[in-house]
């Protein structure tokens, strides 16, 4: 899987974090990145932190369990960054990376949405609810 020069989409599931993955892709020379999280502010803040010349980063809100959200984030990524090379899902148990070049046929948005939804469901099914991280609700004293 070639990261240098790649356009990457990172979709974050409940309990997951795309921050480490996004930092690794930036360090490896990604040409652009879109980060999608159900918590739009989290994605936007991470995008602002990592955005740099040569690797623009866009943060958006979205839930990859909804095909319409997947289609919207793919459209946004292609509009701002160009054709997507890698599609990643960051869940509570880790991450899965799909290299679109390794797939046999060019996928349309509907088929890509189906594929990503399956990856998201698979991640959700293998993580028992008791292992999922809870949002940090602690307040500063």
Short mmCIF file of N, CA and C in Angstrom, two decimals:
data_model
loop_
_atom_site.label_atom_id
_atom_site.label_comp_id
_atom_site.label_asym_id
_atom_site.label_seq_id
_atom_site.Cartn_x
_atom_site.Cartn_y
_atom_site.Cartn_z
N UNK A 1 0.86 -1.17 0.00
CA UNK A 1 0.00 0.00 0.00
C UNK A 1 0.90 1.24 0.00
N UNK A 2 0.75 2.05 -1.01
CA UNK A 2 1.56 3.26 -1.14
C UNK A 2 0.82 4.44 -0.51
N UNK A 3 1.45 5.05 0.48
CA UNK A 3 0.84 6.20 1.16
C UNK A 3 1.35 7.50 0.56
N UNK A 4 2.62 7.56 0.22
CA UNK A 4 3.20 8.79 -0.32
C UNK A 4 2.47 9.18 -1.60
N UNK A 5 1.94 10.40 -1.60
CA UNK A 5 1.21 10.90 -2.76
C UNK A 5 -0.24 10.46 -2.83
N UNK A 6 -0.73 9.73 -1.84
CA UNK A 6 -2.10 9.21 -1.85
C UNK A 6 -3.09 10.22 -1.25
N UNK A 7 -4.30 10.18 -1.77
CA UNK A 7 -5.42 10.90 -1.17
C UNK A 7 -6.14 9.89 -0.29
N UNK A 8 -6.33 10.26 0.98
CA UNK A 8 -6.82 9.34 1.99
C UNK A 8 -8.10 9.87 2.62
N UNK A 9 -9.07 8.97 2.82
CA UNK A 9 -10.26 9.28 3.61
C UNK A 9 -10.19 8.44 4.87
N UNK A 10 -10.38 9.09 6.02
CA UNK A 10 -10.45 8.39 7.30
C UNK A 10 -11.84 8.62 7.87
N UNK A 11 -12.59 7.55 8.03
CA UNK A 11 -13.92 7.62 8.61
C UNK A 11 -13.85 7.04 10.02
N UNK A 12 -14.33 7.78 11.00
CA UNK A 12 -14.22 7.38 12.41
C UNK A 12 -15.57 6.88 12.90
N UNK A 13 -15.56 5.67 13.48
CA UNK A 13 -16.75 5.09 14.09
C UNK A 13 -16.86 5.50 15.55
N UNK A 14 -18.04 5.30 16.15
CA UNK A 14 -18.23 5.54 17.58
C UNK A 14 -17.13 4.88 18.38
N UNK A 15 -16.52 5.60 19.28
CA UNK A 15 -15.50 5.04 20.14
C UNK A 15 -14.12 4.98 19.51
N UNK A 16 -14.02 5.35 18.25
CA UNK A 16 -12.74 5.31 17.58
C UNK A 16 -12.10 6.68 17.54
N UNK A 17 -10.87 6.70 17.09
CA UNK A 17 -10.15 7.95 16.90
C UNK A 17 -9.30 7.83 15.65
N UNK A 18 -9.40 8.80 14.80
CA UNK A 18 -8.59 8.80 13.59
C UNK A 18 -7.32 9.61 13.74
N UNK A 19 -7.07 10.16 14.93
CA UNK A 19 -5.95 11.09 15.11
C UNK A 19 -4.60 10.44 14.84
N UNK A 20 -4.33 9.29 15.45
CA UNK A 20 -3.03 8.64 15.25
C UNK A 20 -2.85 8.22 13.80
N UNK A 21 -3.90 7.64 13.23
CA UNK A 21 -3.85 7.22 11.84
C UNK A 21 -3.60 8.42 10.92
N UNK A 22 -4.29 9.51 11.16
CA UNK A 22 -4.11 10.71 10.34
C UNK A 22 -2.69 11.25 10.46
N UNK A 23 -2.15 11.25 11.66
CA UNK A 23 -0.76 11.72 11.85
C UNK A 23 0.23 10.82 11.11
N UNK A 24 -0.01 9.51 11.14
CA UNK A 24 0.88 8.58 10.43
C UNK A 24 0.82 8.82 8.92
N UNK A 25 -0.37 9.02 8.38
CA UNK A 25 -0.50 9.28 6.95
C UNK A 25 0.16 10.59 6.56
N UNK A 26 0.01 11.61 7.39
CA UNK A 26 0.65 12.90 7.12
C UNK A 26 2.17 12.73 7.10
N UNK A 27 2.71 12.05 8.10
CA UNK A 27 4.15 11.82 8.18
C UNK A 27 4.68 10.98 7.01
N UNK A 28 3.83 10.09 6.48
CA UNK A 28 4.24 9.20 5.39
C UNK A 28 4.12 9.86 4.02
N UNK A 29 3.64 11.11 3.98
CA UNK A 29 3.62 11.84 2.72
C UNK A 29 2.32 11.80 1.95
N UNK A 30 1.20 11.62 2.63
CA UNK A 30 -0.09 11.67 1.95
C UNK A 30 -0.24 13.01 1.23
N UNK A 31 -0.91 12.99 0.08
CA UNK A 31 -1.10 14.21 -0.71
C UNK A 31 -2.32 15.00 -0.27
N UNK A 32 -3.20 14.39 0.48
CA UNK A 32 -4.41 15.04 0.96
C UNK A 32 -5.20 14.06 1.80
N UNK A 33 -6.02 14.61 2.70
CA UNK A 33 -6.75 13.74 3.60
C UNK A 33 -8.09 14.37 3.95
N UNK A 34 -9.11 13.52 4.02
CA UNK A 34 -10.41 13.92 4.54
C UNK A 34 -10.67 13.08 5.77
N UNK A 35 -11.02 13.74 6.87
CA UNK A 35 -11.34 13.05 8.12
C UNK A 35 -12.83 13.26 8.38
N UNK A 36 -13.55 12.15 8.53
CA UNK A 36 -14.99 12.22 8.80
C UNK A 36 -15.27 11.59 10.15
N UNK A 37 -15.99 12.30 10.98
CA UNK A 37 -16.33 11.83 12.32
C UNK A 37 -17.76 12.25 12.59
N UNK A 38 -18.49 11.46 13.37
CA UNK A 38 -19.84 11.86 13.75
C UNK A 38 -19.81 13.18 14.51
N UNK A 39 -18.71 13.43 15.18
CA UNK A 39 -18.52 14.68 15.90
C UNK A 39 -17.76 15.62 14.97
N UNK A 40 -18.48 16.43 14.23
CA UNK A 40 -17.87 17.29 13.21
C UNK A 40 -16.75 18.16 13.79
N UNK A 41 -16.94 18.69 14.98
CA UNK A 41 -15.93 19.57 15.58
C UNK A 41 -14.61 18.84 15.80
N UNK A 42 -14.66 17.56 16.15
CA UNK A 42 -13.45 16.76 16.36
C UNK A 42 -12.71 16.64 15.03
N UNK A 43 -13.43 16.31 13.97
CA UNK A 43 -12.82 16.17 12.64
C UNK A 43 -12.25 17.50 12.16
N UNK A 44 -12.98 18.57 12.37
CA UNK A 44 -12.52 19.89 11.93
C UNK A 44 -11.28 20.34 12.69
N UNK A 45 -11.24 20.09 14.01
CA UNK A 45 -10.08 20.46 14.81
C UNK A 45 -8.84 19.68 14.39
N UNK A 46 -8.99 18.38 14.15
CA UNK A 46 -7.86 17.56 13.72
C UNK A 46 -7.39 17.99 12.34
N UNK A 47 -8.33 18.30 11.46
CA UNK A 47 -7.96 18.77 10.12
C UNK A 47 -7.18 20.08 10.20
N UNK A 48 -7.62 21.00 11.06
CA UNK A 48 -6.92 22.27 11.21
C UNK A 48 -5.51 22.06 11.76
N UNK A 49 -5.35 21.10 12.65
CA UNK A 49 -4.04 20.80 13.22
C UNK A 49 -3.08 20.23 12.18
N UNK A 50 -3.57 19.36 11.30
CA UNK A 50 -2.71 18.64 10.37
C UNK A 50 -2.57 19.29 9.00
N UNK A 51 -3.45 20.21 8.66
CA UNK A 51 -3.43 20.83 7.34
C UNK A 51 -2.10 21.54 7.10
N UNK A 52 -1.51 21.30 5.94
CA UNK A 52 -0.23 21.92 5.62
C UNK A 52 -0.07 21.97 4.11
N UNK A 53 0.83 22.81 3.61
CA UNK A 53 1.09 22.83 2.17
C UNK A 53 1.55 21.44 1.71
N UNK A 54 1.01 20.99 0.62
CA UNK A 54 1.37 19.67 0.10
C UNK A 54 0.49 18.55 0.61
N UNK A 55 -0.25 18.81 1.68
CA UNK A 55 -1.18 17.82 2.23
C UNK A 55 -2.36 18.55 2.86
N UNK A 56 -3.28 19.04 2.02
CA UNK A 56 -4.46 19.68 2.60
C UNK A 56 -5.30 18.63 3.33
N UNK A 57 -5.87 19.05 4.46
CA UNK A 57 -6.70 18.14 5.26
C UNK A 57 -8.05 18.81 5.48
N UNK A 58 -9.11 18.06 5.21
CA UNK A 58 -10.48 18.54 5.36
C UNK A 58 -11.15 17.71 6.45
N UNK A 59 -11.86 18.36 7.35
CA UNK A 59 -12.62 17.66 8.38
C UNK A 59 -14.09 17.89 8.20
N UNK A 60 -14.87 16.81 8.25
CA UNK A 60 -16.32 16.90 8.07
C UNK A 60 -17.03 15.99 9.06
N UNK A 61 -18.30 16.29 9.29
CA UNK A 61 -19.15 15.41 10.09
C UNK A 61 -19.76 14.36 9.18
N UNK A 62 -19.94 13.16 9.70
CA UNK A 62 -20.57 12.12 8.91
C UNK A 62 -20.56 10.78 9.63
N UNK A 63 -21.52 9.95 9.29
CA UNK A 63 -21.66 8.62 9.87
C UNK A 63 -21.59 7.62 8.74
N UNK A 64 -20.51 6.84 8.68
CA UNK A 64 -20.32 5.94 7.55
C UNK A 64 -21.28 4.75 7.55
N UNK A 65 -22.11 4.64 8.57
CA UNK A 65 -23.13 3.60 8.53
C UNK A 65 -24.29 4.02 7.65
N UNK A 66 -24.29 5.27 7.21
CA UNK A 66 -25.33 5.77 6.31
C UNK A 66 -24.74 5.95 4.91
N UNK A 67 -25.21 5.19 3.94
CA UNK A 67 -24.67 5.32 2.58
C UNK A 67 -24.70 6.76 2.05
N UNK A 68 -25.71 7.54 2.43
CA UNK A 68 -25.77 8.92 1.95
C UNK A 68 -24.62 9.75 2.51
N UNK A 69 -24.21 9.48 3.76
CA UNK A 69 -23.07 10.18 4.34
C UNK A 69 -21.77 9.77 3.65
N UNK A 70 -21.64 8.47 3.35
CA UNK A 70 -20.45 8.00 2.64
C UNK A 70 -20.35 8.68 1.28
N UNK A 71 -21.46 8.71 0.55
CA UNK A 71 -21.46 9.35 -0.77
C UNK A 71 -21.10 10.83 -0.66
N UNK A 72 -21.61 11.51 0.37
CA UNK A 72 -21.31 12.93 0.55
C UNK A 72 -19.84 13.15 0.88
N UNK A 73 -19.27 12.31 1.73
CA UNK A 73 -17.86 12.53 2.07
C UNK A 73 -16.94 12.16 0.91
N UNK A 74 -17.33 11.17 0.10
CA UNK A 74 -16.55 10.85 -1.09
C UNK A 74 -16.60 12.03 -2.07
N UNK A 75 -17.79 12.58 -2.27
CA UNK A 75 -17.92 13.76 -3.14
C UNK A 75 -17.05 14.91 -2.64
N UNK A 76 -17.10 15.17 -1.34
CA UNK A 76 -16.32 16.26 -0.75
C UNK A 76 -14.83 16.01 -0.92
N UNK A 77 -14.39 14.79 -0.65
CA UNK A 77 -12.97 14.46 -0.80
C UNK A 77 -12.52 14.67 -2.24
N UNK A 78 -13.29 14.15 -3.20
CA UNK A 78 -12.89 14.27 -4.60
C UNK A 78 -12.92 15.72 -5.08
N UNK A 79 -13.86 16.50 -4.57
CA UNK A 79 -13.96 17.91 -4.95
C UNK A 79 -12.75 18.70 -4.46
N UNK A 80 -12.33 18.45 -3.22
CA UNK A 80 -11.26 19.24 -2.61
C UNK A 80 -9.86 18.64 -2.78
N UNK A 81 -9.79 17.32 -2.95
CA UNK A 81 -8.49 16.65 -2.91
C UNK A 81 -8.16 15.83 -4.16
N UNK A 82 -9.17 15.43 -4.91
CA UNK A 82 -8.95 14.58 -6.07
C UNK A 82 -9.41 13.15 -5.81
N UNK A 83 -9.13 12.25 -6.74
CA UNK A 83 -9.56 10.85 -6.58
C UNK A 83 -8.96 10.21 -5.33
N UNK A 84 -9.77 9.41 -4.66
CA UNK A 84 -9.37 8.76 -3.41
C UNK A 84 -8.55 7.51 -3.71
N UNK A 85 -7.44 7.36 -3.00
CA UNK A 85 -6.61 6.17 -3.13
C UNK A 85 -6.84 5.17 -1.99
N UNK A 86 -6.97 5.68 -0.77
CA UNK A 86 -7.14 4.83 0.40
C UNK A 86 -8.36 5.27 1.19
N UNK A 87 -9.17 4.32 1.61
CA UNK A 87 -10.34 4.60 2.43
C UNK A 87 -10.14 3.83 3.73
N UNK A 88 -10.12 4.54 4.84
CA UNK A 88 -9.81 3.93 6.14
C UNK A 88 -10.99 4.10 7.08
N UNK A 89 -11.18 3.09 7.91
CA UNK A 89 -12.19 3.14 8.95
C UNK A 89 -11.47 2.97 10.28
N UNK A 90 -11.63 3.93 11.18
CA UNK A 90 -11.02 3.87 12.52
C UNK A 90 -12.12 3.58 13.52
N UNK A 91 -12.04 2.40 14.13
CA UNK A 91 -13.04 2.00 15.11
C UNK A 91 -12.42 1.84 16.48
N UNK A 92 -13.23 1.45 17.45
CA UNK A 92 -12.74 1.34 18.82
C UNK A 92 -11.68 0.25 19.00
N UNK A 93 -11.61 -0.71 18.07
CA UNK A 93 -10.62 -1.77 18.20
C UNK A 93 -9.44 -1.61 17.26
N UNK A 94 -9.37 -0.52 16.56
CA UNK A 94 -8.27 -0.31 15.62
C UNK A 94 -8.78 0.22 14.30
N UNK A 95 -8.02 -0.04 13.26
CA UNK A 95 -8.37 0.54 11.97
C UNK A 95 -8.33 -0.50 10.86
N UNK A 96 -9.06 -0.24 9.81
CA UNK A 96 -9.05 -1.06 8.60
C UNK A 96 -8.80 -0.11 7.44
N UNK A 97 -7.96 -0.54 6.51
CA UNK A 97 -7.62 0.31 5.38
C UNK A 97 -7.95 -0.43 4.09
N UNK A 98 -8.69 0.23 3.22
CA UNK A 98 -9.06 -0.32 1.92
C UNK A 98 -8.29 0.46 0.87
N UNK A 99 -7.46 -0.23 0.11
CA UNK A 99 -6.76 0.42 -1.00
C UNK A 99 -7.63 0.24 -2.23
N UNK A 100 -8.17 1.33 -2.75
CA UNK A 100 -9.09 1.24 -3.87
C UNK A 100 -8.41 0.67 -5.11
N UNK A 101 -7.10 0.84 -5.25
CA UNK A 101 -6.39 0.29 -6.40
C UNK A 101 -6.35 -1.23 -6.37
N UNK A 102 -6.47 -1.82 -5.19
CA UNK A 102 -6.42 -3.28 -5.06
C UNK A 102 -7.75 -3.95 -5.36
N UNK A 103 -8.81 -3.17 -5.47
CA UNK A 103 -10.12 -3.74 -5.77
C UNK A 103 -10.23 -4.02 -7.27
N UNK A 104 -10.93 -5.07 -7.64
CA UNK A 104 -10.93 -5.50 -9.04
C UNK A 104 -11.53 -4.53 -10.04
N UNK A 105 -12.57 -3.85 -9.68
CA UNK A 105 -13.25 -2.94 -10.61
C UNK A 105 -13.38 -1.57 -9.98
N UNK A 106 -13.47 -0.55 -10.85
CA UNK A 106 -13.74 0.79 -10.36
C UNK A 106 -15.11 0.79 -9.69
N UNK A 107 -15.19 1.34 -8.49
CA UNK A 107 -16.45 1.34 -7.75
C UNK A 107 -17.17 2.66 -7.93
N UNK A 108 -18.46 2.58 -8.13
CA UNK A 108 -19.23 3.82 -8.12
C UNK A 108 -19.53 4.16 -6.65
N UNK A 109 -20.07 5.33 -6.42
CA UNK A 109 -20.30 5.78 -5.04
C UNK A 109 -21.23 4.84 -4.27
N UNK A 110 -22.23 4.31 -4.93
CA UNK A 110 -23.17 3.43 -4.25
C UNK A 110 -22.47 2.15 -3.79
N UNK A 111 -21.65 1.57 -4.66
CA UNK A 111 -20.93 0.35 -4.30
C UNK A 111 -19.89 0.64 -3.21
N UNK A 112 -19.22 1.78 -3.29
CA UNK A 112 -18.26 2.14 -2.25
C UNK A 112 -18.97 2.30 -0.91
N UNK A 113 -20.13 2.93 -0.92
CA UNK A 113 -20.90 3.10 0.31
C UNK A 113 -21.26 1.74 0.90
N UNK A 114 -21.65 0.79 0.05
CA UNK A 114 -21.97 -0.55 0.54
C UNK A 114 -20.75 -1.21 1.15
N UNK A 115 -19.61 -1.10 0.49
CA UNK A 115 -18.38 -1.71 0.98
C UNK A 115 -17.96 -1.11 2.32
N UNK A 116 -17.98 0.19 2.42
CA UNK A 116 -17.58 0.84 3.67
C UNK A 116 -18.55 0.52 4.79
N UNK A 117 -19.84 0.46 4.48
CA UNK A 117 -20.82 0.09 5.50
C UNK A 117 -20.55 -1.31 6.03
N UNK A 118 -20.17 -2.23 5.15
CA UNK A 118 -19.84 -3.59 5.58
C UNK A 118 -18.61 -3.60 6.48
N UNK A 119 -17.60 -2.81 6.12
CA UNK A 119 -16.39 -2.73 6.95
C UNK A 119 -16.75 -2.17 8.32
N UNK A 120 -17.57 -1.11 8.33
CA UNK A 120 -17.99 -0.51 9.59
C UNK A 120 -18.78 -1.48 10.45
N UNK A 121 -19.68 -2.23 9.83
CA UNK A 121 -20.47 -3.22 10.57
C UNK A 121 -19.56 -4.30 11.14
N UNK A 122 -18.60 -4.74 10.34
CA UNK A 122 -17.68 -5.79 10.80
C UNK A 122 -16.89 -5.33 12.01
N UNK A 123 -16.42 -4.10 11.99
CA UNK A 123 -15.68 -3.58 13.14
C UNK A 123 -16.58 -3.53 14.36
N UNK A 124 -17.80 -3.04 14.18
CA UNK A 124 -18.74 -2.96 15.29
C UNK A 124 -19.08 -4.32 15.88
N UNK A 125 -19.17 -5.34 15.02
CA UNK A 125 -19.53 -6.67 15.49
C UNK A 125 -18.42 -7.34 16.27
N UNK A 126 -17.17 -7.04 15.98
CA UNK A 126 -16.08 -7.73 16.67
C UNK A 126 -15.68 -7.06 17.98
N UNK A 127 -16.24 -5.91 18.28
CA UNK A 127 -15.89 -5.23 19.52
C UNK A 127 -17.05 -5.36 20.50
N UNK A 128 -16.88 -6.13 21.57
CA UNK A 128 -17.96 -6.24 22.55
C UNK A 128 -18.28 -4.86 23.14
N UNK A 129 -19.54 -4.56 23.39
CA UNK A 129 -19.91 -3.24 23.91
C UNK A 129 -19.13 -2.84 25.16
N UNK A 130 -18.80 -3.79 26.03
CA UNK A 130 -18.09 -3.43 27.25
C UNK A 130 -16.66 -2.97 26.98
N UNK A 131 -16.10 -3.27 25.79
CA UNK A 131 -14.74 -2.83 25.46
C UNK A 131 -14.72 -1.48 24.77
N UNK A 132 -15.86 -0.99 24.35
CA UNK A 132 -15.89 0.29 23.64
C UNK A 132 -15.59 1.41 24.61
N UNK A 133 -14.77 2.35 24.14
CA UNK A 133 -14.43 3.48 24.99
C UNK A 133 -15.63 4.40 25.15
N UNK A 134 -15.81 4.85 26.36
CA UNK A 134 -16.86 5.81 26.65
C UNK A 134 -16.31 7.21 26.43
N UNK A 135 -17.15 8.15 25.99
CA UNK A 135 -16.67 9.52 25.85
C UNK A 135 -16.18 10.05 27.19
N UNK A 136 -15.14 10.86 27.15
CA UNK A 136 -14.59 11.45 28.37
C UNK A 136 -15.56 12.51 28.90
N UNK A 137 -16.17 12.20 30.02
CA UNK A 137 -17.16 13.13 30.59
C UNK A 137 -16.62 13.84 31.83
N UNK A 138 -15.36 13.60 32.14
CA UNK A 138 -14.76 14.24 33.32
C UNK A 138 -14.63 15.73 33.07
N UNK A 139 -14.83 16.47 34.11
CA UNK A 139 -14.68 17.91 34.01
C UNK A 139 -13.44 18.35 34.76
N UNK A 140 -12.85 19.41 34.32
CA UNK A 140 -11.64 19.91 34.98
C UNK A 140 -11.99 20.49 36.35
N UNK A 141 -11.15 20.20 37.31
CA UNK A 141 -11.41 20.70 38.67
C UNK A 141 -10.81 22.04 38.88
#
